[in-house]
Coordinates of C-alpha atoms and ligand atoms in Angstrom, one line a residue:
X21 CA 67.8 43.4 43.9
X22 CA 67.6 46.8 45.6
X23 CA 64.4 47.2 47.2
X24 CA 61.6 49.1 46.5
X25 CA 60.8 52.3 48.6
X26 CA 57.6 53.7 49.2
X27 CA 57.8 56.7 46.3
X28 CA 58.7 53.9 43.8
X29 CA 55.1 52.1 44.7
X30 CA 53.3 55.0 44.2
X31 CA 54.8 55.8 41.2
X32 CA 54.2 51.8 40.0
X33 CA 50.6 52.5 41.3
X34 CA 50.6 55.7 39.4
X35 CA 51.7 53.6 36.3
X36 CA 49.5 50.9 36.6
X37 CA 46.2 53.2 37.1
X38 CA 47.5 55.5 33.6
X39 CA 47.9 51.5 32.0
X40 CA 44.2 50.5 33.0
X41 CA 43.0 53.6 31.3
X42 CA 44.8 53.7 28.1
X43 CA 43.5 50.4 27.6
X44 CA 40.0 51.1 28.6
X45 CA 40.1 54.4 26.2
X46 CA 41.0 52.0 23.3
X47 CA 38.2 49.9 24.4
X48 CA 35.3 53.1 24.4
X49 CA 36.8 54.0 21.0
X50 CA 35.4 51.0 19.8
X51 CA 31.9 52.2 19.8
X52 CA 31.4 56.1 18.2
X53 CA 28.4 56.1 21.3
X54 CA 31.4 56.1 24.1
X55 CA 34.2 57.4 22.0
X56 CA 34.2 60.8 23.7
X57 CA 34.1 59.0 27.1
X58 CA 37.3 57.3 25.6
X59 CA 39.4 60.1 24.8
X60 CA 38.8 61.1 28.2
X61 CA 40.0 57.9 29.5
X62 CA 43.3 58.3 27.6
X63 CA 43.7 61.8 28.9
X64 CA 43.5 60.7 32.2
X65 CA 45.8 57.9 31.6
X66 CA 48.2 60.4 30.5
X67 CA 47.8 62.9 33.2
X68 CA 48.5 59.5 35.7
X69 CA 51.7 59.1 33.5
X70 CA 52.9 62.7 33.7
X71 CA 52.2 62.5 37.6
X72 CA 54.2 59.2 38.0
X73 CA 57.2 60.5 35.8
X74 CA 57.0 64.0 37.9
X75 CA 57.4 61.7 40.9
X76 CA 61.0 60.6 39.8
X77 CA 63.4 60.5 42.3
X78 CA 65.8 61.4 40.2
X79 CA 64.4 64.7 38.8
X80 CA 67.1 67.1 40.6
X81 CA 65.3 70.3 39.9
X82 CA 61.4 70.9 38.2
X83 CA 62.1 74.4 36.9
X84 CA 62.9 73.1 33.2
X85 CA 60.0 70.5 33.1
X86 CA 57.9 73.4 34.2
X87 CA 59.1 75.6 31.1
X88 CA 58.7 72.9 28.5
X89 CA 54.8 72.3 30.2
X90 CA 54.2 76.0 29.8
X91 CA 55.6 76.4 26.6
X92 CA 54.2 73.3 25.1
X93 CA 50.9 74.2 26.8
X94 CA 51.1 77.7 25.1
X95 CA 51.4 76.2 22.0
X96 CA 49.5 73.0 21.9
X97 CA 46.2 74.1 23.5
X98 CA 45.3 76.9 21.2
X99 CA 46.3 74.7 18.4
X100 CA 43.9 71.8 18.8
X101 CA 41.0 74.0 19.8
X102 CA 41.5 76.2 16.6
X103 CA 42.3 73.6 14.1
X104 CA 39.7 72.6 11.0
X105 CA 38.1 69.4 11.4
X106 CA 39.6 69.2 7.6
X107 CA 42.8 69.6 8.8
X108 CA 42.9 66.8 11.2
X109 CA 45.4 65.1 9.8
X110 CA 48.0 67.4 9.0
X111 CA 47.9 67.9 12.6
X112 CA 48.0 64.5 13.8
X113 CA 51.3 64.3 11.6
X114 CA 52.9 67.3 13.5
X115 CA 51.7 66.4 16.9
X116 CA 53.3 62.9 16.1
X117 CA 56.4 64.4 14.8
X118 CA 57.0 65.9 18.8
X119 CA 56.1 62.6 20.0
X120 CA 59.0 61.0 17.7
X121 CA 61.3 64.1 18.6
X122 CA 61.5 63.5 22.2
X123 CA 61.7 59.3 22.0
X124 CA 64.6 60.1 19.8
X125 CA 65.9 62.6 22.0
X126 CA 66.1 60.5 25.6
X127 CA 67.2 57.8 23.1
X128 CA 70.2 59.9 22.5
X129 CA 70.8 61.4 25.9
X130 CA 70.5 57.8 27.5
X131 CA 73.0 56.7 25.2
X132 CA 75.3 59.3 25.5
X133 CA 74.9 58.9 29.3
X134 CA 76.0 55.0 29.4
X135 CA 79.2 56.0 27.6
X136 CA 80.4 59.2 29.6
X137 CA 83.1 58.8 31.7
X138 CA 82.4 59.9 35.1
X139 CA 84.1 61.4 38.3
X140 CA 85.3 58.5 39.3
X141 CA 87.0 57.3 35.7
X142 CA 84.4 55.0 35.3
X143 CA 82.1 55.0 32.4
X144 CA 78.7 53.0 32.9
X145 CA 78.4 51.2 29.3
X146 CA 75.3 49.5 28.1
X147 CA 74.5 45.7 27.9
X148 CA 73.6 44.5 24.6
X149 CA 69.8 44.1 25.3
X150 CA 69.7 48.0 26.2
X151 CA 71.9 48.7 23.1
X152 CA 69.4 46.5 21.0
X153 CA 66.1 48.8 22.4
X154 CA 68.4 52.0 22.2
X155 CA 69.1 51.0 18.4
X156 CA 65.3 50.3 17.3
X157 CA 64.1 53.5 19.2
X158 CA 66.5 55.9 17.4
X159 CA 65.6 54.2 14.4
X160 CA 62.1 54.4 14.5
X161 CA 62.0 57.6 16.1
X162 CA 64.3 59.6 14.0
X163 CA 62.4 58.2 10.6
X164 CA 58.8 59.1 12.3
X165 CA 60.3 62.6 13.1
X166 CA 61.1 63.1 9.9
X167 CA 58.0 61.1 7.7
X168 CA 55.7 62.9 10.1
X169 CA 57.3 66.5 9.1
X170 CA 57.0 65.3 5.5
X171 CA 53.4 64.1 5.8
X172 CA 52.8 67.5 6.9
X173 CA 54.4 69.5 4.7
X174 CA 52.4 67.5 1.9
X175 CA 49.3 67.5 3.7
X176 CA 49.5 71.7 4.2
X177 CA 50.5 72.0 0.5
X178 CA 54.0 73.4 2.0
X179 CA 55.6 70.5 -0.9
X180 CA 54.0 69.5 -3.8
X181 CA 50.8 66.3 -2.5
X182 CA 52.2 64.4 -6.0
X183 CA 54.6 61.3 -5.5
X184 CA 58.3 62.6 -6.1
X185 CA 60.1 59.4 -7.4
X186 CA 63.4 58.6 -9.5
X187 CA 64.8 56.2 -11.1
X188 CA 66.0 52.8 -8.6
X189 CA 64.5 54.7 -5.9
X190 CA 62.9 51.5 -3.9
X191 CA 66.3 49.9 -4.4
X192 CA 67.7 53.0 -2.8
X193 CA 65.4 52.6 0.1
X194 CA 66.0 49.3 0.6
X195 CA 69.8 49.9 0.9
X196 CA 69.0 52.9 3.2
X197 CA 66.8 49.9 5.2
X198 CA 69.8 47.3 5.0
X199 CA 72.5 49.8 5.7
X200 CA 70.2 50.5 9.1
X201 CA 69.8 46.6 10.2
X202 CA 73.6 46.3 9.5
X203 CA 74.3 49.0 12.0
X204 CA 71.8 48.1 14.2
X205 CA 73.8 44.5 14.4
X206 CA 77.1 46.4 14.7
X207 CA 75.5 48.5 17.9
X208 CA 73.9 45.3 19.5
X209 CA 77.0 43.1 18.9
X210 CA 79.5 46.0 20.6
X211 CA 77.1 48.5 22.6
X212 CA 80.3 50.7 22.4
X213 CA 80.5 51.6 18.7
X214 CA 79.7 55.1 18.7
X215 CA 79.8 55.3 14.8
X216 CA 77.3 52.7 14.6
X217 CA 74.8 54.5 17.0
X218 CA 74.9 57.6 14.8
X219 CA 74.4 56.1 12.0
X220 CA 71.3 54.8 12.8
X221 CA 70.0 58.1 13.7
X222 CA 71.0 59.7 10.4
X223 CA 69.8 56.6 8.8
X224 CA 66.8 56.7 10.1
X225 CA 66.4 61.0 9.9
X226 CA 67.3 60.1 5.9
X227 CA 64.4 56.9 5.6
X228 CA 61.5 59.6 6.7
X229 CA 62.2 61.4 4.4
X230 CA 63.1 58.9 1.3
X231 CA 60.0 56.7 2.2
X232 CA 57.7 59.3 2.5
X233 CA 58.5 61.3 -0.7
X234 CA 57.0 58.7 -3.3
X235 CA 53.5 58.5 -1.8
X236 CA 50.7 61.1 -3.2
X237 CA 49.0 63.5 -0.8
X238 CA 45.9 61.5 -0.5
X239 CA 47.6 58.4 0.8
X240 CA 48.8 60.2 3.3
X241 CA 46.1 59.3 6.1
X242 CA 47.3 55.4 6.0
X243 CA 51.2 56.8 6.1
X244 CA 50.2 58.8 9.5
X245 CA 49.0 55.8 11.4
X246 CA 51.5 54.0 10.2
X247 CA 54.3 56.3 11.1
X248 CA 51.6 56.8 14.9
X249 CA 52.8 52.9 15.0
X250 CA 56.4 53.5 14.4
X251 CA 56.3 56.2 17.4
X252 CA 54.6 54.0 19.6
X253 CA 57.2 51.1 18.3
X254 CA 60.0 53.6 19.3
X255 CA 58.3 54.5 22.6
X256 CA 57.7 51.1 23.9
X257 CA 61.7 50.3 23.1
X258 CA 62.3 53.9 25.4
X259 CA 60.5 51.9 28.0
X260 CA 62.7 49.1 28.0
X261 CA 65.9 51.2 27.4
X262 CA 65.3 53.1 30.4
X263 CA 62.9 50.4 32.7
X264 CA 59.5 52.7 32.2
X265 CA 56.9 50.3 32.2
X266 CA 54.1 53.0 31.3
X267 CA 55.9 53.6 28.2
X268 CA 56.2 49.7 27.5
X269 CA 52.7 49.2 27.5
X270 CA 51.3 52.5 26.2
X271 CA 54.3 52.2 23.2
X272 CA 52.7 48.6 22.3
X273 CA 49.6 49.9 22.4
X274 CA 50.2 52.6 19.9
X275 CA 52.5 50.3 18.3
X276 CA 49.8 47.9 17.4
X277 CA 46.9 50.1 17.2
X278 CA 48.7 52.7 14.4
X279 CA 49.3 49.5 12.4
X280 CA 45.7 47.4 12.7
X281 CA 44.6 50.7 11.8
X282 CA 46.8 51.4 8.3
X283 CA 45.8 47.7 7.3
X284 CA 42.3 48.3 7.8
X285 CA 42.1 51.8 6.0
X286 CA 44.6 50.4 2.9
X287 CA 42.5 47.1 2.8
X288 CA 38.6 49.8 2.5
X289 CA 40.6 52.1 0.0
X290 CA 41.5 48.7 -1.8
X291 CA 45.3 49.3 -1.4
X292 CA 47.9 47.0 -1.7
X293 CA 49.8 47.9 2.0
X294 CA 53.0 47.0 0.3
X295 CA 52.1 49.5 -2.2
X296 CA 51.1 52.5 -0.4
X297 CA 54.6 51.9 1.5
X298 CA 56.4 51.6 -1.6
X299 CA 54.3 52.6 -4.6
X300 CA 54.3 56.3 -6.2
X301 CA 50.6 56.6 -5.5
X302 CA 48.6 59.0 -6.4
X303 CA 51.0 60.0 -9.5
X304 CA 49.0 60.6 -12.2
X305 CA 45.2 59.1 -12.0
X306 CA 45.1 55.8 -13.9
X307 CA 42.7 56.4 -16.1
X308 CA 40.1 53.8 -16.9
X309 CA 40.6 51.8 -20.0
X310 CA 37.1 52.8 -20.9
X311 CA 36.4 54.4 -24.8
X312 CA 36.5 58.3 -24.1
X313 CA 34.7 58.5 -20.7
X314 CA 31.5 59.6 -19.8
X315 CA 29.5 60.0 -23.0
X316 CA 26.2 60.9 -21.7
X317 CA 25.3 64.7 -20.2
X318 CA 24.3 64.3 -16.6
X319 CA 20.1 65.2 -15.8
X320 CA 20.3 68.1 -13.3
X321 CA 17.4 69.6 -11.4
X322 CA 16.3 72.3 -9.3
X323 CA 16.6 72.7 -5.5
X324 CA 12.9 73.4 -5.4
X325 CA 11.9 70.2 -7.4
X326 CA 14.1 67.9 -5.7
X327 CA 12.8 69.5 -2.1
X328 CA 9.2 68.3 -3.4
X329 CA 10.5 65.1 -4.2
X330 CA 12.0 64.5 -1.0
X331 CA 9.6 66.4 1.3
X332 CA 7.1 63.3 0.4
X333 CA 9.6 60.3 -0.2
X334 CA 8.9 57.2 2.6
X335 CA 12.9 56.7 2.8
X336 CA 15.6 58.8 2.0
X337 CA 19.6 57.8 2.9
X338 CA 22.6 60.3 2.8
X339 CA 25.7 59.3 1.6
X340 CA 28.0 62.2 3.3
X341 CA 31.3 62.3 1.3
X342 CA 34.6 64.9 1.6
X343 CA 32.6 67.8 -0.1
X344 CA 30.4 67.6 3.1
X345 CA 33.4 68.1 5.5
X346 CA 34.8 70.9 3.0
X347 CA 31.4 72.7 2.7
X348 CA 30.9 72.3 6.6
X349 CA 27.5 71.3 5.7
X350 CA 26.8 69.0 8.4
X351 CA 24.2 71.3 10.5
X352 CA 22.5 72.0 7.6
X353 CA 22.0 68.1 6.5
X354 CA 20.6 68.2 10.1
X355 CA 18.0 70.9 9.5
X356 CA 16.9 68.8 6.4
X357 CA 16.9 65.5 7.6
X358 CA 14.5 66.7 10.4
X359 CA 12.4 68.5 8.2
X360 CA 11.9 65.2 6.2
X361 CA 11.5 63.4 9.3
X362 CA 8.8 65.5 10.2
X363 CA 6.8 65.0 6.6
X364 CA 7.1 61.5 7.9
X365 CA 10.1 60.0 5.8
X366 CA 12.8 57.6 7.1
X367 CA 16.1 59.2 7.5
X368 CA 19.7 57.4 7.5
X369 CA 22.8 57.8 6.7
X370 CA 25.3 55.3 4.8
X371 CA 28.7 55.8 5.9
X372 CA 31.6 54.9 3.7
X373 CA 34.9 53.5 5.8
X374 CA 37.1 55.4 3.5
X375 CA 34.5 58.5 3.4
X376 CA 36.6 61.7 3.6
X377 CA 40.0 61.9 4.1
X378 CA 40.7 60.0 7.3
X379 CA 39.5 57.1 9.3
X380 CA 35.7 58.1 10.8
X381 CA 36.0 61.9 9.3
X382 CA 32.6 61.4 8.6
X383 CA 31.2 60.1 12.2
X384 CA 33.1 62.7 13.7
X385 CA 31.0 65.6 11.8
X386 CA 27.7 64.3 11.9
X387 CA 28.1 63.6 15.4
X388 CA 29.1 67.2 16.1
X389 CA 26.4 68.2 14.5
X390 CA 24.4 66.4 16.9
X391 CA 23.0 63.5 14.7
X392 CA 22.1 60.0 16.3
X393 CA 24.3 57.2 15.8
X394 CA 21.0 55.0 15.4
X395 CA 21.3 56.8 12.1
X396 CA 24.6 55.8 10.9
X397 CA 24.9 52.4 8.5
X398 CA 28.4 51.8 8.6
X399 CA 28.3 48.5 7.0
X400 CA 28.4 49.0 3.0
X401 CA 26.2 45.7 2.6
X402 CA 23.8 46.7 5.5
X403 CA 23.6 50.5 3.8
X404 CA 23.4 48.8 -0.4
X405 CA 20.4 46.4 1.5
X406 CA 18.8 50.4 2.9
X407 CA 19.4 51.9 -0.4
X408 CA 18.2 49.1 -2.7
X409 CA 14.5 50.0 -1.1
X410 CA 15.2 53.5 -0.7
X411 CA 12.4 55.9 -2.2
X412 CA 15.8 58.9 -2.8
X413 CA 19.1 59.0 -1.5
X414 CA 21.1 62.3 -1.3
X415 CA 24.4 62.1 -2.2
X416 CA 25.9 64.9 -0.4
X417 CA 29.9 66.1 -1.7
X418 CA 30.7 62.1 -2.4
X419 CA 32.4 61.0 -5.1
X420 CA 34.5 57.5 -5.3
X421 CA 32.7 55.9 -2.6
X422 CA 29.3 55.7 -5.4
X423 CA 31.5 54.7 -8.5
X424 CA 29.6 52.1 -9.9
X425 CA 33.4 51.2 -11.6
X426 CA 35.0 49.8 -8.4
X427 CA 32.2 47.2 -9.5
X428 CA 32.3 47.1 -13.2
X429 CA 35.4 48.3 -14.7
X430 CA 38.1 46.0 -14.2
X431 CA 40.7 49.0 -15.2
X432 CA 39.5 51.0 -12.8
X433 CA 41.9 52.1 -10.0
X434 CA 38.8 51.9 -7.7
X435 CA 37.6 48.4 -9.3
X436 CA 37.5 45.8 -6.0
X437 CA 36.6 49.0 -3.5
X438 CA 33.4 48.1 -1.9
X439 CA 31.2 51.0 -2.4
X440 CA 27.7 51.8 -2.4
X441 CA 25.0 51.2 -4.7
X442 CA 23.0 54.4 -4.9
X443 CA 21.2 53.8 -8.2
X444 CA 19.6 51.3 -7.0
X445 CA 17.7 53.5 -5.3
X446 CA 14.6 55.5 -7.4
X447 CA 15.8 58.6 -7.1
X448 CA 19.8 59.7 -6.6
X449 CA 20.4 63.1 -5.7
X450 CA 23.7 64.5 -6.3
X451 CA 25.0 68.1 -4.3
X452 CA 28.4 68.4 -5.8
X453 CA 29.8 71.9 -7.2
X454 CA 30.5 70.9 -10.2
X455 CA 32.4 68.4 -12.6
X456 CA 35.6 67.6 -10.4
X457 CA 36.5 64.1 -9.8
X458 CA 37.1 62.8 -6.1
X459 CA 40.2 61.5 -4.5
X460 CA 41.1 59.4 -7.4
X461 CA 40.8 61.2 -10.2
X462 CA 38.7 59.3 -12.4
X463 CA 35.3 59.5 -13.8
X464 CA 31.8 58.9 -12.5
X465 CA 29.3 56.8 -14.3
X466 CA 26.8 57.3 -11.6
X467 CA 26.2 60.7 -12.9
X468 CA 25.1 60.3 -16.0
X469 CA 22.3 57.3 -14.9
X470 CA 19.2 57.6 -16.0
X471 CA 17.5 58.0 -12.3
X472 CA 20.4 60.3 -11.3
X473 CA 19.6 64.0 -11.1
X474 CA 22.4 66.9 -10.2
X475 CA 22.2 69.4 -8.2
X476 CA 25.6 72.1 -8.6
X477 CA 26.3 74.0 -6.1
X478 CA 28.3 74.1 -3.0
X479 CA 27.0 71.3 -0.6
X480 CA 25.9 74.0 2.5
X481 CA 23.9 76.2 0.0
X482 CA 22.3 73.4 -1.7
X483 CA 21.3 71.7 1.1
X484 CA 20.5 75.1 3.0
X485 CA 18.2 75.7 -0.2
X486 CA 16.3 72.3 0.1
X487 CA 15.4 73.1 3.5
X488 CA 14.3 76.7 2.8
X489 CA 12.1 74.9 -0.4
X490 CA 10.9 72.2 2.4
X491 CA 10.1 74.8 4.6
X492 CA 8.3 77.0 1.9
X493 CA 6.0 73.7 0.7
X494 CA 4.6 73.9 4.0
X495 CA 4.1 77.3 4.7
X496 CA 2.0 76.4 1.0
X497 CA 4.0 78.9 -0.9
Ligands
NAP517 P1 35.9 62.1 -3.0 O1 35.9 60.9 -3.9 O2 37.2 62.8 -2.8 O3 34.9 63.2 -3.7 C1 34.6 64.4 -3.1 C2 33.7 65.2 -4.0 O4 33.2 66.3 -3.2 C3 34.4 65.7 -5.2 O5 34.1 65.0 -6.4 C4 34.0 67.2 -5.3 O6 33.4 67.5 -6.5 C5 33.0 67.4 -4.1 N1 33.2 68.6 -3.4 C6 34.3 69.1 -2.9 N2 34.0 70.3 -2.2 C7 32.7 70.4 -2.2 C8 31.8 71.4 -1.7 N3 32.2 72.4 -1.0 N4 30.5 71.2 -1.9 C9 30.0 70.1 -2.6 N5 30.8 69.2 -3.1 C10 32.1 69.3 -2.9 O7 35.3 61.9 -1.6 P2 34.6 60.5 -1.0 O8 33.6 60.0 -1.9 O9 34.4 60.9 0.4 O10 35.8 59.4 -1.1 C11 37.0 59.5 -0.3 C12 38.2 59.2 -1.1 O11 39.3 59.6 -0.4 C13 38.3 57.8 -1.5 O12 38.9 57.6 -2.7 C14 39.3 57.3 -0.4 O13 40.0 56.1 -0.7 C15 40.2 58.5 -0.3 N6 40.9 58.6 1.0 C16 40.2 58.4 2.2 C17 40.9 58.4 3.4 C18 40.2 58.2 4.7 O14 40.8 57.9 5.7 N7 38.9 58.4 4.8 C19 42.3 58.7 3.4 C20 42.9 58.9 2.2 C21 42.2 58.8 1.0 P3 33.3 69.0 -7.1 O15 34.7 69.5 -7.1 O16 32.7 68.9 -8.4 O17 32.5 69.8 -6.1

């Protein structure tokens, strides 16, 4: 065993230290209260990583790395600073798509460089343990480059957010999956096969695309963190195909984490995983079974009357839904939930798991608008418990999350969801713009209940006007 000089130690330590921290980000990102204090964990972990690769003996010359930092700088900082809090995840798919792109890459590069002849007419070769970590990370990494690019382009509208399916196309995929494991065998049984090597990477440039075309816009959230898992999958096998430990650990990390994560969010949409993988979702609505829909007119009501209503109620709770993040109405939800607080009314918040349209969308605003985690129910039993004894709730740009249907209509596509049970409050409040459905596509029951009163409008003007009327009630106009 050669031994281990003093620039390899500090690079190990270097290693070690960015290992601790990934681990202890995850850990913050547990609670929201130290999720910030998490991210900046993880960047330092990453920064320790970039130090300890920079230390490599066997970089020859920096002046590339430094143009790819520069450029990549350049383009990634303005980027995340600019992009809409709504537009999280089509960014998250293309940041993940570079991640996938350079995994693949060194996956490539490493395996062309085991099986070039050299100076001396030698030519390295690969033992089949190497060939077997080569083979997944090409795999995985070409399908996340080219998934993530998809998820993307349907996310930003660039191609159509509706399921594109054919005929026998699941049988196709699983061919395209079977014709993959078959050269992955080839490759591990003789590391030499070129053919089979290349195949793989087409394969798997070909499954990103085939896998990701049948599944509808809105599922597109679980396929991201799946296809995070798949890079991190590919990543970890980079660490053993090269001897990176850093990437081992912080691979397996992601690996897991992106997959916990797509269970968790398919099991709160009440997703079968199996079908968001394979399923055309999101095709066309299934429509509940129910005679004609919605029969009855919804009650609406004035801004001014409903401010009276709350300005004196003992307990109010906000259900925050998509429209909220659309309308960027989260400041202004502030404004009014202080003013109510003031009047001496309870304030909180009930916070769906699915809310929005990505894991903790709605956490994320509210806390950027500087509202109290204290406030947050994030258990759906805990907030139905809140609401049941509520004197209003305000149901502010939510939709499918307060479908009394998931409950009682065993057509439903939401029926099993666990939602909230806002009509079992006295008085529901609902800021929505009009008649449009939510991520589903299917009608609302909840509208039309007797203790349910609308209010149309876009969510930052409505709730901008119930503060102005709150406001005006005091001044006694
Ligand atoms: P939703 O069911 O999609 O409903 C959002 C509602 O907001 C719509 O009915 C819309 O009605 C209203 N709206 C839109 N823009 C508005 C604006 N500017 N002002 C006021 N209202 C506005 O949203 P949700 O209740 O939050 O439920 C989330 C859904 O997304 C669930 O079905 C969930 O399964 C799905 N999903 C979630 C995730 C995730 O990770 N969170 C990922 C994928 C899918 P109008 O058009 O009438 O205004």
């Amino acid at each position: 065993m050669s031994e281990l000089t003093s620039r390899d130690l500090i690079i190990q330590a270097t290693y070690f230290v960015a290992s601790i921290l990934f681990i202890l980000g995850l850990r913050s990102l547990t609670k929201p209260t130290q999720a910030r204090l998490g991210m900046q964990q993880a960047a330092f972990g990453m920064l320790f990583a970039v130090i300890g690769t920079l230390l490599n003996a066997h970089i020859l010359s920096y002046q590339w790395i430094m143009i790819g930092l520069i450029v990549g700088t350049i383009i990634g900082y303005p980027m995340a600073m600019k992009v809409a809090m709504t537009s999280m995840p089509q960014f998250v798919a293309f940041s993940h798509a570079f991640g996938a792109i350079a995994a693949t890459i060194v996956g490539v590069v490493e395996y062309r460089h085991m099986h070039t002849i050299d100076a001396m007419g030698n030519m390295p070769g690969m033992s089949r343990g190497v060939a077997a970590a080569i083979g997944f990370e090409v795999l995985f990494g070409a399908l996340t480059v080219t998934g993530s690019f998809m998820a993307f382009g349907k996310l930003q509208e660039l191609i159509t957010g509706r399921p594109i399916t054919f005929r026998g196309q699941n049988a196709f995929n699983i061919t395209l999956i079977a014709a993959a494991f078959v050269s992955l065998g080839v490759l591990i049984y003789n590391p030499d096969t070129t053919w089979a090597f290349y195949t793989l990477v087409s394969l798997g440039l070909f499954l990103g695309v085939s896998m990701v075309l049948p599944i509808g816009g809105g599922d597109m959230p679980v396929v991201i963190s799946l296809l995070n898992s798949y890079a991190g999958l590919a990543a970890s096998a980079t660490g053993f195909a090269i001897g990176n430990n850093v990437l081992i650990i912080a691979g397996a990390l992601e690996g897991a984490g992106g997959f916990i994560l797509s269970l968790i969010m398919s099991k709160a949409m009440n997703r079968s995983f199996a079908n968001i993988v394979f399923g055309a979702f999101g095709s066309a609505p299934a429509a509940s079974t129910k005679a004609g829909g919605p029969t009855k007119e919804a009650k609406t009501i004035t801004a001014e009357d409903a401010a009276t209503q709350l300005a004196y109620a003992g307990s109010v709770v906000i259900i925050p839904g998509y429209g909220m993040a659309v309308a960027q109405a989260q400041h202004t939800c502030r404004e009014l939930h202080e003013l109510i607080q003031k009047k001496g009314g309870k304030v909180t918040y009930a916070i769906h798991p699915v809310a929005g349209r990505m894991p903790g969308h709605l956490n994320v605003i509210l806390s950027e608008a500087g509202i109290d985690y204290g406030a947050l129910l994030t258990d759906v039993d805990d907030a139905n418990r809140v609401l049941a004894s509520a004197d209003a709730t305000v149901i502010v740009g939510a939709n499918d999350i307060v479908n009394p249907d998931a409950e009682e209509d065993k057509s439903s596509p939401l029926y099993g969801m666990p939602i909230f049970r806002p009509w079992t409050a006295k008085t529901v409040f609902v800021v929505k713009r009009g008649k449009g459905t939510g991520f589903s596509g299917v009608e609302n029951p909840l509208f039309t209940k007797d203790n349910t009163l609308m209010i149309y409008g876009d969510a930052k003007g409505v709730l901008g006007n119930l503060v102005k009327e709150i406001k005006a009630l005091d001044e006694g106009h």
